[in-house]
């Protein structure tokens, strides 16, 4: 597990094993090393050193290893491995004959997609016929996810010429992913079209060319429906039904949907509006909402209304969330989840559903035990409460998400032996812990361990402790940091900068102070994501860059400046885009977006807009977010069919300005008619386009359904006036008042709740508010609204000054509504339990009431959320305390050790500290 060792083992085995041991043993060793470690050791230059004089059985076994690892290798490495296999396979053949026999195609496996077009056209017809006759040929062709249309059509032509009729349905079933590029449409029979559509359900696995696939499905759909109604053919259209417009789906009879449910429930890629229509049709066919009927719906279950879930028999509903439908639980809206939870006994709730249970509901239930919690997802507020309830803040330290509830007090009270025995549990679950908890672990380790401390802990201790890391200690320190996520451990920008400076300045890490090769990249690990642009520009070699590219793709968040430097390194490594191969383009991946317009035009065919013209469906699907470049006038020119088919996609474009949104709204009115006639699925499909609706237009809509409101509330850009119109329309259309709203209504209203006035807030029933309070605590409302929410929160959890850590975690931003005296009254040990968003929500003039001791105990994450406005109101002593909190310091910090500690270089590296 030490960086660089596996790479060295691989290289040494490759260079020396075949000379010293049985070749089959060497294949086994190479296989184990590659399977257990990063396959990016297989760079093209390394592939060039693979032996080419292997015995047939050894070659077959080694090529099988490479076939199994295909998806984990870069495109250039795949091309190089194809070249190595070709060199060996073509040896028995003379130059005039094609070496691509049926058997060799089978040996190549997925590497067959790297055959050049001219090589495919030379394949003997008898060999291609023999290959397609293999029963396993279909399995192989089902895995060619990266085949191009040109190569696929070349294979189809050879297959057709070899005596297999590609219009015969039995042949169609043998073609695997080649069917995705079928192009012989003339005089096609409807039965063949349906067979092709059935096979094309697997085409969503292709790594590209989805626009071509959708176009082909659309053409086949028209053929399959010839002389028949959509009701008659629905069950035989496979996943091409996803291409049907809302109007076509609306025309279906409930009986047709009922009869086709076995097909429809296997289809993925539905739009929300489509799911709403089909679910409604299915359930309207005399269906009682039972466990059996719901379990037949597959992904369509997400179209069941919140009210319908709420009216369902509790026992049946319990079966639903524990049965196969549970796999779709994350696709349900928060309102739907809340509607289900209000009817189900808490003890029956599993997995992701459990995290939606309110803290107040947990208080009411009995019968929990720690083993029950291992498979459940928990919020921090739930974990804090349950840890105290189940384990009384004692041992054993639990595994699973209950670890989120481990307090610093518990960690500090652990005996030395107990802490060190349990430390492995913490170390393996760092991703579940907050920066504050990790900081507590670091201090505890520093205090009790007279041997060593995990190096990554220095990232959460105060900056001055980094001075203990010097000389030979830098290596284990960097190795340890490379295996962790810096952002998860420390939110302090200043501290991360200090660490990175230390890494860059270390003479013990890099030859000549630069990243020279792949071994340096191995050493850096995740740290490479944080290196500044100047370092990447001047101190990373091209040899290292080839390996680093794989690591850069895994980075969560690179700055624009970092991406720009990476682009320049790639241009230096691969040369001008004019000379890039398809494999290089694939390997560059997301960094293609950094190329200039001129460079991009070299890689892709330029799309000219000659004057003002209408966007086509193909262009809209291809462009995705780049649809922002259509002018408002061009969007107005779109024809009705194109808009109806692509409205949901257009509604996801985040960059549309007001004039573009206005043009699309007007197009919707033109296509769908009067606002009074719009159905819920119309409104839901609009996405961001709905932001262009005026208050008067909103009042014309039918907004009786909380599921419609739940989708509208996901937009964060509503004006106060628009939000008020949505709220009033919902109340009027649903015949409700604020006092009759249920918890799922409150959850569905989401950000619209920020438009409530004080009278409306105080009208909310306490029981319903308590069930929804965790969701309401995610909202970024104004201070007056938060203050009113705080008042009703007190009726649930008691007066503000009595709140504990789990309550503060539960209510989130509502704590931003505390007044000065309430905030001052909180014990300093409760400060880390304020949610970070709550800290930002506290007005500056209230925040300044915190004592220096309270501020010092905010914890690193909360301290990092303090706004500039809040800082400006703080005194010198308060600012000093804030810096202590940011730095992870403790007011009662233990003294640093005064003896030399030993260095354990083991699978879990530890640092020696010379004092």
PDB file of N, CA, C and O in Angstrom, residues 13-64:
ATOM      1  N   UNK A  13       8.466  -7.376 -12.732  1.00  0.00           N
ATOM      2  CA  UNK A  13       7.890  -8.640 -13.227  1.00  0.00           C
ATOM      3  C   UNK A  13       7.902  -8.667 -14.750  1.00  0.00           C
ATOM      4  O   UNK A  13       8.271  -9.677 -15.372  1.00  0.00           O
ATOM      5  N   UNK A  14       7.542  -7.553 -15.342  1.00  0.00           N
ATOM      6  CA  UNK A  14       7.484  -7.467 -16.803  1.00  0.00           C
ATOM      7  C   UNK A  14       8.876  -7.630 -17.413  1.00  0.00           C
ATOM      8  O   UNK A  14       9.058  -8.315 -18.419  1.00  0.00           O
ATOM      9  N   UNK A  15       9.874  -7.007 -16.771  1.00  0.00           N
ATOM     10  CA  UNK A  15      11.229  -7.017 -17.331  1.00  0.00           C
ATOM     11  C   UNK A  15      11.965  -8.341 -17.108  1.00  0.00           C
ATOM     12  O   UNK A  15      12.719  -8.791 -17.962  1.00  0.00           O
ATOM     13  N   UNK A  16      11.735  -8.987 -15.946  1.00  0.00           N
ATOM     14  CA  UNK A  16      12.622 -10.093 -15.561  1.00  0.00           C
ATOM     15  C   UNK A  16      11.943 -11.447 -15.369  1.00  0.00           C
ATOM     16  O   UNK A  16      12.599 -12.477 -15.436  1.00  0.00           O
ATOM     17  N   UNK A  17      10.617 -11.414 -15.127  1.00  0.00           N
ATOM     18  CA  UNK A  17       9.958 -12.677 -14.766  1.00  0.00           C
ATOM     19  C   UNK A  17      10.015 -13.700 -15.895  1.00  0.00           C
ATOM     20  O   UNK A  17      10.299 -14.870 -15.673  1.00  0.00           O
ATOM     21  N   UNK A  18       9.745 -13.246 -17.135  1.00  0.00           N
ATOM     22  CA  UNK A  18       9.670 -14.194 -18.255  1.00  0.00           C
ATOM     23  C   UNK A  18      11.024 -14.846 -18.550  1.00  0.00           C
ATOM     24  O   UNK A  18      11.095 -15.872 -19.208  1.00  0.00           O
ATOM     25  N   UNK A  19      12.088 -14.216 -18.040  1.00  0.00           N
ATOM     26  CA  UNK A  19      13.427 -14.792 -18.221  1.00  0.00           C
ATOM     27  C   UNK A  19      13.756 -15.800 -17.132  1.00  0.00           C
ATOM     28  O   UNK A  19      14.622 -16.641 -17.301  1.00  0.00           O
ATOM     29  N   UNK A  20      13.044 -15.684 -15.987  1.00  0.00           N
ATOM     30  CA  UNK A  20      13.441 -16.473 -14.822  1.00  0.00           C
ATOM     31  C   UNK A  20      12.458 -17.581 -14.441  1.00  0.00           C
ATOM     32  O   UNK A  20      12.864 -18.598 -13.895  1.00  0.00           O
ATOM     33  N   UNK A  21      11.168 -17.372 -14.713  1.00  0.00           N
ATOM     34  CA  UNK A  21      10.156 -18.330 -14.275  1.00  0.00           C
ATOM     35  C   UNK A  21       9.359 -18.873 -15.453  1.00  0.00           C
ATOM     36  O   UNK A  21       9.508 -18.409 -16.578  1.00  0.00           O
ATOM     37  N   UNK A  22       8.473 -19.829 -15.162  1.00  0.00           N
ATOM     38  CA  UNK A  22       7.544 -20.309 -16.185  1.00  0.00           C
ATOM     39  C   UNK A  22       6.666 -19.148 -16.640  1.00  0.00           C
ATOM     40  O   UNK A  22       6.164 -18.373 -15.829  1.00  0.00           O
ATOM     41  N   UNK A  23       6.464 -19.051 -17.934  1.00  0.00           N
ATOM     42  CA  UNK A  23       5.701 -17.920 -18.486  1.00  0.00           C
ATOM     43  C   UNK A  23       4.298 -17.849 -17.892  1.00  0.00           C
ATOM     44  O   UNK A  23       3.786 -16.755 -17.619  1.00  0.00           O
ATOM     45  N   UNK A  24       3.660 -19.011 -17.667  1.00  0.00           N
ATOM     46  CA  UNK A  24       2.299 -19.006 -17.129  1.00  0.00           C
ATOM     47  C   UNK A  24       2.263 -18.436 -15.711  1.00  0.00           C
ATOM     48  O   UNK A  24       1.310 -17.766 -15.326  1.00  0.00           O
ATOM     49  N   UNK A  25       3.328 -18.695 -14.931  1.00  0.00           N
ATOM     50  CA  UNK A  25       3.404 -18.121 -13.582  1.00  0.00           C
ATOM     51  C   UNK A  25       3.528 -16.601 -13.656  1.00  0.00           C
ATOM     52  O   UNK A  25       2.956 -15.880 -12.840  1.00  0.00           O
ATOM     53  N   UNK A  26       4.285 -16.128 -14.631  1.00  0.00           N
ATOM     54  CA  UNK A  26       4.461 -14.689 -14.786  1.00  0.00           C
ATOM     55  C   UNK A  26       3.147 -14.004 -15.156  1.00  0.00           C
ATOM     56  O   UNK A  26       2.853 -12.907 -14.675  1.00  0.00           O
ATOM     57  N   UNK A  27       2.384 -14.660 -16.016  1.00  0.00           N
ATOM     58  CA  UNK A  27       1.069 -14.121 -16.384  1.00  0.00           C
ATOM     59  C   UNK A  27       0.197 -14.003 -15.134  1.00  0.00           C
ATOM     60  O   UNK A  27      -0.512 -13.009 -14.928  1.00  0.00           O
ATOM     61  N   UNK A  28       0.280 -15.029 -14.278  1.00  0.00           N
ATOM     62  CA  UNK A  28      -0.515 -15.025 -13.055  1.00  0.00           C
ATOM     63  C   UNK A  28      -0.103 -13.876 -12.128  1.00  0.00           C
ATOM     64  O   UNK A  28      -0.949 -13.174 -11.557  1.00  0.00           O
ATOM     65  N   UNK A  29       1.221 -13.652 -12.009  1.00  0.00           N
ATOM     66  CA  UNK A  29       1.724 -12.571 -11.154  1.00  0.00           C
ATOM     67  C   UNK A  29       1.298 -11.209 -11.708  1.00  0.00           C
ATOM     68  O   UNK A  29       0.801 -10.344 -10.976  1.00  0.00           O
ATOM     69  N   UNK A  30       1.485 -11.009 -13.011  1.00  0.00           N
ATOM     70  CA  UNK A  30       1.070  -9.742 -13.642  1.00  0.00           C
ATOM     71  C   UNK A  30      -0.413  -9.492 -13.445  1.00  0.00           C
ATOM     72  O   UNK A  30      -0.848  -8.376 -13.154  1.00  0.00           O
ATOM     73  N   UNK A  31      -1.197 -10.556 -13.594  1.00  0.00           N
ATOM     74  CA  UNK A  31      -2.645 -10.443 -13.449  1.00  0.00           C
ATOM     75  C   UNK A  31      -3.016  -9.978 -12.048  1.00  0.00           C
ATOM     76  O   UNK A  31      -3.833  -9.066 -11.871  1.00  0.00           O
ATOM     77  N   UNK A  32      -2.376 -10.585 -11.047  1.00  0.00           N
ATOM     78  CA  UNK A  32      -2.691 -10.221  -9.660  1.00  0.00           C
ATOM     79  C   UNK A  32      -2.310  -8.770  -9.363  1.00  0.00           C
ATOM     80  O   UNK A  32      -3.081  -8.034  -8.742  1.00  0.00           O
ATOM     81  N   UNK A  33      -1.126  -8.372  -9.819  1.00  0.00           N
ATOM     82  CA  UNK A  33      -0.683  -7.000  -9.552  1.00  0.00           C
ATOM     83  C   UNK A  33      -1.616  -5.994 -10.203  1.00  0.00           C
ATOM     84  O   UNK A  33      -2.002  -4.988  -9.595  1.00  0.00           O
ATOM     85  N   UNK A  34      -1.989  -6.263 -11.466  1.00  0.00           N
ATOM     86  CA  UNK A  34      -2.851  -5.327 -12.188  1.00  0.00           C
ATOM     87  C   UNK A  34      -4.263  -5.272 -11.595  1.00  0.00           C
ATOM     88  O   UNK A  34      -4.865  -4.206 -11.495  1.00  0.00           O
ATOM     89  N   UNK A  35      -4.793  -6.417 -11.211  1.00  0.00           N
ATOM     90  CA  UNK A  35      -6.162  -6.445 -10.682  1.00  0.00           C
ATOM     91  C   UNK A  35      -6.259  -5.779  -9.312  1.00  0.00           C
ATOM     92  O   UNK A  35      -7.297  -5.232  -8.958  1.00  0.00           O
ATOM     93  N   UNK A  36      -5.186  -5.836  -8.536  1.00  0.00           N
ATOM     94  CA  UNK A  36      -5.228  -5.308  -7.174  1.00  0.00           C
ATOM     95  C   UNK A  36      -4.760  -3.864  -7.067  1.00  0.00           C
ATOM     96  O   UNK A  36      -4.781  -3.283  -5.992  1.00  0.00           O
ATOM     97  N   UNK A  37      -4.326  -3.289  -8.173  1.00  0.00           N
ATOM     98  CA  UNK A  37      -3.793  -1.932  -8.093  1.00  0.00           C
ATOM     99  C   UNK A  37      -4.210  -1.135  -9.321  1.00  0.00           C
ATOM    100  O   UNK A  37      -4.962  -1.601 -10.154  1.00  0.00           O
ATOM    101  N   UNK A  38      -3.713   0.068  -9.432  1.00  0.00           N
ATOM    102  CA  UNK A  38      -4.133   0.958 -10.521  1.00  0.00           C
ATOM    103  C   UNK A  38      -3.609   0.455 -11.862  1.00  0.00           C
ATOM    104  O   UNK A  38      -2.417   0.232 -12.038  1.00  0.00           O
ATOM    105  N   UNK A  39      -4.522   0.298 -12.816  1.00  0.00           N
ATOM    106  CA  UNK A  39      -4.144  -0.219 -14.135  1.00  0.00           C
ATOM    107  C   UNK A  39      -3.434   0.860 -14.957  1.00  0.00           C
ATOM    108  O   UNK A  39      -2.941   0.582 -16.037  1.00  0.00           O
ATOM    109  N   UNK A  40      -3.374   2.090 -14.429  1.00  0.00           N
ATOM    110  CA  UNK A  40      -2.680   3.123 -15.207  1.00  0.00           C
ATOM    111  C   UNK A  40      -1.171   2.889 -15.269  1.00  0.00           C
ATOM    112  O   UNK A  40      -0.442   3.666 -15.866  1.00  0.00           O
ATOM    113  N   UNK A  41      -0.682   1.795 -14.638  1.00  0.00           N
ATOM    114  CA  UNK A  41       0.721   1.398 -14.873  1.00  0.00           C
ATOM    115  C   UNK A  41       0.906   1.006 -16.336  1.00  0.00           C
ATOM    116  O   UNK A  41       2.005   1.072 -16.874  1.00  0.00           O
ATOM    117  N   UNK A  42      -0.168   0.561 -16.968  1.00  0.00           N
ATOM    118  CA  UNK A  42      -0.121   0.098 -18.360  1.00  0.00           C
ATOM    119  C   UNK A  42      -0.166   1.284 -19.311  1.00  0.00           C
ATOM    120  O   UNK A  42      -1.155   1.506 -19.994  1.00  0.00           O
ATOM    121  N   UNK A  43       0.879   2.058 -19.355  1.00  0.00           N
ATOM    122  CA  UNK A  43       0.986   3.144 -20.319  1.00  0.00           C
ATOM    123  C   UNK A  43       1.458   2.561 -21.662  1.00  0.00           C
ATOM    124  O   UNK A  43       2.070   1.480 -21.700  1.00  0.00           O
ATOM    125  N   UNK A  44       1.188   3.253 -22.782  1.00  0.00           N
ATOM    126  CA  UNK A  44       1.584   2.715 -24.094  1.00  0.00           C
ATOM    127  C   UNK A  44       3.052   2.322 -24.194  1.00  0.00           C
ATOM    128  O   UNK A  44       3.381   1.306 -24.808  1.00  0.00           O
ATOM    129  N   UNK A  45       3.950   3.107 -23.562  1.00  0.00           N
ATOM    130  CA  UNK A  45       5.379   2.765 -23.658  1.00  0.00           C
ATOM    131  C   UNK A  45       5.693   1.470 -22.908  1.00  0.00           C
ATOM    132  O   UNK A  45       6.590   0.710 -23.296  1.00  0.00           O
ATOM    133  N   UNK A  46       4.942   1.189 -21.845  1.00  0.00           N
ATOM    134  CA  UNK A  46       5.134  -0.065 -21.105  1.00  0.00           C
ATOM    135  C   UNK A  46       4.613  -1.236 -21.932  1.00  0.00           C
ATOM    136  O   UNK A  46       5.230  -2.306 -21.975  1.00  0.00           O
ATOM    137  N   UNK A  47       3.482  -1.035 -22.602  1.00  0.00           N
ATOM    138  CA  UNK A  47       2.922  -2.095 -23.457  1.00  0.00           C
ATOM    139  C   UNK A  47       3.936  -2.496 -24.522  1.00  0.00           C
ATOM    140  O   UNK A  47       4.021  -3.670 -24.899  1.00  0.00           O
ATOM    141  N   UNK A  48       4.702  -1.525 -24.984  1.00  0.00           N
ATOM    142  CA  UNK A  48       5.720  -1.807 -26.001  1.00  0.00           C
ATOM    143  C   UNK A  48       6.775  -2.792 -25.549  1.00  0.00           C
ATOM    144  O   UNK A  48       7.468  -3.396 -26.379  1.00  0.00           O
ATOM    145  N   UNK A  49       6.923  -2.993 -24.234  1.00  0.00           N
ATOM    146  CA  UNK A  49       7.935  -3.933 -23.732  1.00  0.00           C
ATOM    147  C   UNK A  49       7.362  -5.309 -23.401  1.00  0.00           C
ATOM    148  O   UNK A  49       8.067  -6.163 -22.868  1.00  0.00           O
ATOM    149  N   UNK A  50       6.072  -5.517 -23.712  1.00  0.00           N
ATOM    150  CA  UNK A  50       5.486  -6.846 -23.500  1.00  0.00           C
ATOM    151  C   UNK A  50       6.149  -7.852 -24.441  1.00  0.00           C
ATOM    152  O   UNK A  50       6.427  -7.522 -25.601  1.00  0.00           O
ATOM    153  N   UNK A  51       6.390  -9.072 -23.975  1.00  0.00           N
ATOM    154  CA  UNK A  51       7.032 -10.079 -24.846  1.00  0.00           C
ATOM    155  C   UNK A  51       6.137 -10.454 -26.023  1.00  0.00           C
ATOM    156  O   UNK A  51       4.920 -10.572 -25.871  1.00  0.00           O
ATOM    157  N   UNK A  52       6.724 -10.637 -27.183  1.00  0.00           N
ATOM    158  CA  UNK A  52       5.945 -10.959 -28.378  1.00  0.00           C
ATOM    159  C   UNK A  52       6.203 -12.385 -28.865  1.00  0.00           C
ATOM    160  O   UNK A  52       5.721 -12.772 -29.917  1.00  0.00           O
ATOM    161  N   UNK A  53       6.961 -13.176 -28.088  1.00  0.00           N
ATOM    162  CA  UNK A  53       7.290 -14.545 -28.504  1.00  0.00           C
ATOM    163  C   UNK A  53       6.706 -15.572 -27.542  1.00  0.00           C
ATOM    164  O   UNK A  53       7.329 -16.584 -27.224  1.00  0.00           O
ATOM    165  N   UNK A  54       5.506 -15.297 -27.053  1.00  0.00           N
ATOM    166  CA  UNK A  54       4.866 -16.172 -26.068  1.00  0.00           C
ATOM    167  C   UNK A  54       4.249 -17.398 -26.741  1.00  0.00           C
ATOM    168  O   UNK A  54       3.802 -17.333 -27.882  1.00  0.00           O
ATOM    169  N   UNK A  55       4.208 -18.496 -25.989  1.00  0.00           N
ATOM    170  CA  UNK A  55       3.502 -19.679 -26.476  1.00  0.00           C
ATOM    171  C   UNK A  55       2.006 -19.362 -26.539  1.00  0.00           C
ATOM    172  O   UNK A  55       1.508 -18.484 -25.834  1.00  0.00           O
ATOM    173  N   UNK A  56       1.280 -20.114 -27.357  1.00  0.00           N
ATOM    174  CA  UNK A  56      -0.113 -19.789 -27.635  1.00  0.00           C
ATOM    175  C   UNK A  56      -0.966 -19.740 -26.373  1.00  0.00           C
ATOM    176  O   UNK A  56      -1.756 -18.802 -26.176  1.00  0.00           O
ATOM    177  N   UNK A  57      -0.830 -20.733 -25.485  1.00  0.00           N
ATOM    178  CA  UNK A  57      -1.676 -20.750 -24.283  1.00  0.00           C
ATOM    179  C   UNK A  57      -1.342 -19.601 -23.344  1.00  0.00           C
ATOM    180  O   UNK A  57      -2.223 -19.019 -22.698  1.00  0.00           O
ATOM    181  N   UNK A  58      -0.057 -19.230 -23.276  1.00  0.00           N
ATOM    182  CA  UNK A  58       0.361 -18.098 -22.427  1.00  0.00           C
ATOM    183  C   UNK A  58      -0.194 -16.796 -22.985  1.00  0.00           C
ATOM    184  O   UNK A  58      -0.728 -15.963 -22.257  1.00  0.00           O
ATOM    185  N   UNK A  59      -0.078 -16.641 -24.308  1.00  0.00           N
ATOM    186  CA  UNK A  59      -0.603 -15.429 -24.957  1.00  0.00           C
ATOM    187  C   UNK A  59      -2.110 -15.292 -24.726  1.00  0.00           C
ATOM    188  O   UNK A  59      -2.613 -14.217 -24.415  1.00  0.00           O
ATOM    189  N   UNK A  60      -2.820 -16.412 -24.875  1.00  0.00           N
ATOM    190  CA  UNK A  60      -4.280 -16.363 -24.693  1.00  0.00           C
ATOM    191  C   UNK A  60      -4.639 -15.946 -23.259  1.00  0.00           C
ATOM    192  O   UNK A  60      -5.556 -15.158 -23.035  1.00  0.00           O
ATOM    193  N   UNK A  61      -3.910 -16.500 -22.284  1.00  0.00           N
ATOM    194  CA  UNK A  61      -4.193 -16.157 -20.887  1.00  0.00           C
ATOM    195  C   UNK A  61      -3.897 -14.694 -20.586  1.00  0.00           C
ATOM    196  O   UNK A  61      -4.665 -14.016 -19.895  1.00  0.00           O
ATOM    197  N   UNK A  62      -2.770 -14.188 -21.129  1.00  0.00           N
ATOM    198  CA  UNK A  62      -2.410 -12.789 -20.878  1.00  0.00           C
ATOM    199  C   UNK A  62      -3.374 -11.845 -21.587  1.00  0.00           C
ATOM    200  O   UNK A  62      -3.799 -10.827 -21.021  1.00  0.00           O
ATOM    201  N   UNK A  63      -3.774 -12.201 -22.796  1.00  0.00           N
ATOM    202  CA  UNK A  63      -4.731 -11.348 -23.509  1.00  0.00           C
ATOM    203  C   UNK A  63      -6.089 -11.358 -22.807  1.00  0.00           C
ATOM    204  O   UNK A  63      -6.813 -10.357 -22.815  1.00  0.00           O
ATOM    205  N   UNK A  64      -6.445 -12.475 -22.168  1.00  0.00           N
ATOM    206  CA  UNK A  64      -7.687 -12.527 -21.381  1.00  0.00           C
ATOM    207  C   UNK A  64      -7.638 -11.557 -20.211  1.00  0.00           C
ATOM    208  O   UNK A  64      -8.625 -10.890 -19.891  1.00  0.00           O
TER     209      UNK A  64
END
